[in-house]
């Protein structure tokens, strides 16, 4: 319990208490989830982390707010499709670890896939991408089976009915992390359909994160990969 | 509208008005859905149809009630796994029509698959069965692709996440009728998960019937096959 | 499994892997679902299919994006109510097949009905349309019963409570494909109400596609009709 | 507000405070909903009402508990299908009021229909019954249209998809009170499907009561009929 | 069935089949539900009804579309809060029938209440209004109990938790028609909360219409009142 | 944080780690929720608490298991309607604190009300009970308004539509703690209906606990009363 | 019942019946919930309360409408983050009562927290604020345990998964009032996730108010604090 | 794709097609999910796997069926709390891999925890168990933080509100696999509440499996640990 006790946090204004101990405790610092925060609040939280020389990762960041932040932190990089900004000078992709594979069912799922990709990059992971290989033409993913089997974790991103995760899981021996997306219409119910699909998969070896949560899947996959 | 007007029905007791015109109008007579009906009510409705020399099909029929009916109608046949009874002296499988394929994801889905099988038999259809070929080992269904392509309709029965329907649909050019089943646990929510999966399939060419409704899928497939 | 193996796909950019084998395998090529795709992505996917001399079908296409595509592919036709574009030089309506009937409950359901109509046209089907014949005045659909009975498939499009599908199914001997629409208010819950109505129909011979999925119903009906 | 003030109630034990003023205020006394009450509690509440010379109506009453009560109140009558007991010496059917019509979609809906029938009888209403006239064979209810139009209220009882209420409402000029039932399976979701159907009816002139609430529909219809 | 057969409808364009027989059959003509219809479609449907000398009632009509219609039909009246337009030269309030009472829980529910009020006016009913008498201060509605008891039907309009319907029903002997509204926030779930409240009322004598359906409640109440 | 650190717990077997510090920290010890625990497990957890000389409270305890425990701890008292057992030698009702009022809508809600009553007793609170005063006859609860106003907290227990909480809250100036119950049928959905009712109350001053959670309401009310 | 009878209300226009007796009856006057009301309606309701010399509290008030009201009532104060306006000349924070603690999980939950803060201020309560102390770094809230234990009520505001309420409740002996917020994405379902979390808390001593209902939590906490 | 092609399966009866290639492909053979299968079916599927010299794992196995199987396969071991049987002669716990930690919120969650424990044992993993350390007394889990940090994966099993997963995840740097359980009552909705809690966790590094799916969590954790 001693470690718990020595945990530190820094208050900035009334609105935030930044958990600067998280980097030491968890291997990656607090990540800034941007919706509902003003650009000033985001900037001030970022300032605390940077002052502590910790990497920076901001998710669901509007392009406009990025431009505002860019003026203060010129090193900040931005993935516009994934709406993720990050700054991590020390990290370089570790070639000793395995690669993480990003498998994406359809072109419309790209924003979620790219949120994952940018997160993996910020966390220093190497990755392989197979986009638009949904089950309507199952030969597309079957044709990648040898490449899939060389990865240490597979992230499957799928909207509509989300069946791709079950297929992939049945072909590989590594863990599959699945992200249901809200892509679809009608009885998709904002991603509920693929979420239920994945939770109920008849193929064991899959775990799921929240709908559209590309960041969460990448973070979790990186924890696995750091082993 | 003349045909509508000439439709007939026969009242039996206070409890039923048997639509004896349905055989002429739709090509198959009224089917008796047994839950919530007493055995006497079932027997009396059956008596009306038999007197009109129409085939008999009873679904969700308990074995005990079947034994009771059997005493009155010795020709009645019973499929205990599908809980379906039927009597159809004139029907013989028509070799001029295509075969209907029953594809079933897991052994636990058998009661629904057999409800469909018994219905197809009562309606004079020829069938092929591929049971326990779910997507956790997708090579099982891929290995049947040539046989699947020789059928005129495919019925896919799947519980858990129901991904099998999308896979099959992507491989064939005939219509796929899908039946979600309530097999599963946790967030399966009594079949809601595979129902949503199938409705949201990224592979066009699938239509769905009610959860566990093996009868409905077979009836619909037979209508297609009669073309 | 040989056919499965020989399936081909063509990658275009990072974002898409076009399943060009689908035309051979399923009788109709990959259809482009447009939401969530940029206009450049749509154009490039279309280019792959056209280069392979395959028909083109684009659904949920905004008028503006159509105008953009029109500059590149002058032969492209557009149904603005159904928001569908298509290009299919070889197809002509096959008079040897039966007609497909589009029955629509209310004027407000027209966009879904027209998505179906444009899809049928792109797939070379002949059709009959009965719009605004909902059950509040059931004589309207009863008056069409003879015409309905001459079709080989009936597509019923209905929002609000979706009762029309049950009525139509009880009158004909061909398969009924039903599309629940999100037209309605209050406890319609974006189409959930008519979806449940249709799934639970007491009249067998109906199968359902996703809410507002006029395209899916037409595609499925065409598969039936090609028989 | 004076009338509100003079309202009376009688406490019996710790468990009940019988609203004996309701007969005067609303035209019918407190009705005893039996589930969750012990037989002794039911008997004591009944005793208070009988002492005040008020009619008695007990709903959802198990046959065993009825037998227990019968020993104390020999005049009590019981409808076993509707599980309703009642005692109302003064009431006789009023021939000056219109008849109330009970229209029931299927034989399996009978318990709900009979709960309504017994309630109407206890409230002194005359009734007509049309059972098993669901929309799968719509000519059955169309054939009753002249009889339906002679009634002052129609109660429609329907499970499965509940489409019958819309059809009936479109044919008559009197109010239609609809009762969704939990009869059905799969995506019926214990009566949610027909409840949503009826709430969303495209045919105005329908109001709905709770699922399986035959009593509530009959009570409401009687209030209308007392005019 | 003869009356059913003689029912008539008039087609206008591809988009509508106007049920002009409804006035004779149901006592009030087809009502035009405007969302999802173009202003031209609305005008043409109205033209058919007016040519048949039938009253006109349009619901959910935007002010702009009303202005457009007003140019063609100068007699059209508009209730902007209820977004209802109507034209009914022959109707005058019938003093031989009872009054209908509109009881509304909060000021925010007014648009729904006024949709009901305008409908009642178009149907020739006399009414009394008690707005903003919700249960947070129950003395407000208790103070109106004598006036409530003089009406022949009470319409209760309530959002948030919808408890007002139960209170009112417990005080009167006439039927209560309840309209849940989508007014509220959080777990109101667009009117689901008051809808469930009313369906489960412990006070019999209430029936419910769809969420926000002021028109439907008024139409139903008028059918009761015409007796 | 020192107090947090000094918290203690005692392990008993593999199955439990009893939080014996909770009595000091929260003013009342760990309460044993019995479902899913074997009678031996319950006995051993109780033994740890008793050894520490802490009061005992067991909820949802079957009568049979109580009889088993009674043999070991003869001082244990049992409320069979509320299925609660407790043992608290030191506690005596504190006359310096206010009374807590238990208001219960219907006789069928008694098991939940008695769970609350037994908990209050175990926690040394004085109480007043008003059972069966639901809103169908609102004069019953209005007649108690002076007594209600003398209490320091009111607990309202209501199933069906749960409207009683709003009424009571509008009459008093103390906090109202509401317990929705699963009593009801049809669209009650196991207590979801009254839960939503109470959450959406238009009358401020109400907070809610879980469905059927009489214990939780009493515990919370006692915390308020200890002030 | 005398007090109930003497309750007064004042009608302003057709749209409102202001419950001016509420101040006397409940200790705080009617609060104006602004959505769905026009600015004129809001002004007129405020005028009635001010004329009666009662405090004013307006929730969910747009800044524009505040500016409009400010012209008439210059003393009105506004909390723009909480969107609350109030005017209460007599109230001053009572130092004899305990402090109320506002604990907020994340920066994005601030609008709800500030609605609570402004309400507490309007009701004369003293408060302590701990914002951004969610469970991802649990040491932040553990570090405040001594301060938390000095308060008389704790209000916990939490979106996403809402786990903070359980943690806080386990550390203190005073009542915890929890507000789930709609902050989150994916399967947060507009606050449903944290609402269910809090209702099911394994830690007794928590009660919950509606999603995003900062006002309701503060009002309830103040009732507790007035004791 | 060659490996995909060479996959093998063995048919046993009509009911099963055993995927004997899965052991080679995925590192662990097909697992037998027992509900819905007859004891003969289970025995025959097991026979195929044993003949191939593959380990055996059977989940959700009733004790009676285990006794039946035991007669045929005397080496079979059974965990009665987790209802899991397994037989794996070759496996021994690998001391080169890290330990997997099982953290369980309450005693009532034990059956799910033991399903996980038995699965881990069958897969040759070493484990540590911390049962009954839920957040109502958060010091219990805080006291284990050093031990938690020595594990390579943590499985958190939690019913009720499921908050434990977030707490644990915030303390460790390894992946957390969470299992929501159906333990709870009221608005737990059969495990939906903790499922949503975990999906929405504000603490990254968690992935979730289906409700009550102890097997799935253990299988997934083992895949991670084999790394």
Short mmCIF file of N, CA and C in Angstrom, two decimals, chain C residues 81 110 129 131-132, chain E residues 10-18 41 44-45 48:
data_model
loop_
_atom_site.label_atom_id
_atom_site.label_comp_id
_atom_site.label_asym_id
_atom_site.label_seq_id
_atom_site.Cartn_x
_atom_site.Cartn_y
_atom_site.Cartn_z
N UNK C 81 -34.98 10.86 -54.72
CA UNK C 81 -35.78 10.52 -53.55
C UNK C 81 -35.17 9.33 -52.81
N UNK C 110 -41.88 7.13 -48.81
CA UNK C 110 -41.39 7.12 -50.19
C UNK C 110 -39.87 7.02 -50.34
N UNK C 129 -45.86 -0.60 -58.65
CA UNK C 129 -45.85 0.18 -57.41
C UNK C 129 -47.25 0.48 -56.90
N UNK C 131 -48.35 2.73 -53.83
CA UNK C 131 -47.91 3.56 -52.71
C UNK C 131 -49.12 4.12 -51.97
N UNK C 132 -48.96 4.33 -50.66
CA UNK C 132 -49.99 4.95 -49.81
C UNK C 132 -51.25 4.09 -49.69
N UNK E 10 -59.13 7.80 -54.01
CA UNK E 10 -58.74 8.53 -55.22
C UNK E 10 -57.22 8.67 -55.24
N UNK E 11 -56.63 8.24 -56.34
CA UNK E 11 -55.18 8.35 -56.46
C UNK E 11 -54.80 9.76 -56.92
N UNK E 12 -53.78 10.34 -56.30
CA UNK E 12 -53.23 11.60 -56.78
C UNK E 12 -51.73 11.41 -56.94
N UNK E 13 -51.27 11.46 -58.17
CA UNK E 13 -49.86 11.19 -58.46
C UNK E 13 -49.50 9.77 -58.08
N UNK E 14 -48.19 9.49 -58.03
CA UNK E 14 -47.74 8.17 -57.62
C UNK E 14 -47.76 8.06 -56.10
N UNK E 15 -47.75 9.22 -55.43
CA UNK E 15 -47.42 9.23 -54.00
C UNK E 15 -48.59 9.04 -53.04
N UNK E 16 -49.84 9.17 -53.50
CA UNK E 16 -50.93 9.10 -52.52
C UNK E 16 -52.19 8.48 -53.10
N UNK E 17 -52.88 7.77 -52.25
CA UNK E 17 -54.18 7.21 -52.60
C UNK E 17 -55.14 7.64 -51.48
N UNK E 18 -55.86 8.72 -51.74
CA UNK E 18 -56.63 9.36 -50.66
C UNK E 18 -57.90 8.55 -50.37
N UNK E 41 -47.01 17.82 -52.26
CA UNK E 41 -47.78 16.62 -51.93
C UNK E 41 -48.92 16.95 -50.97
N UNK E 44 -51.73 18.77 -52.77
CA UNK E 44 -52.53 17.94 -53.67
C UNK E 44 -53.46 16.99 -52.90
N UNK E 45 -52.98 16.44 -51.80
CA UNK E 45 -53.86 15.59 -50.99
C UNK E 45 -55.02 16.42 -50.43
N UNK E 48 -57.76 17.02 -53.02
CA UNK E 48 -58.69 15.91 -53.22
C UNK E 48 -59.80 15.94 -52.17
#
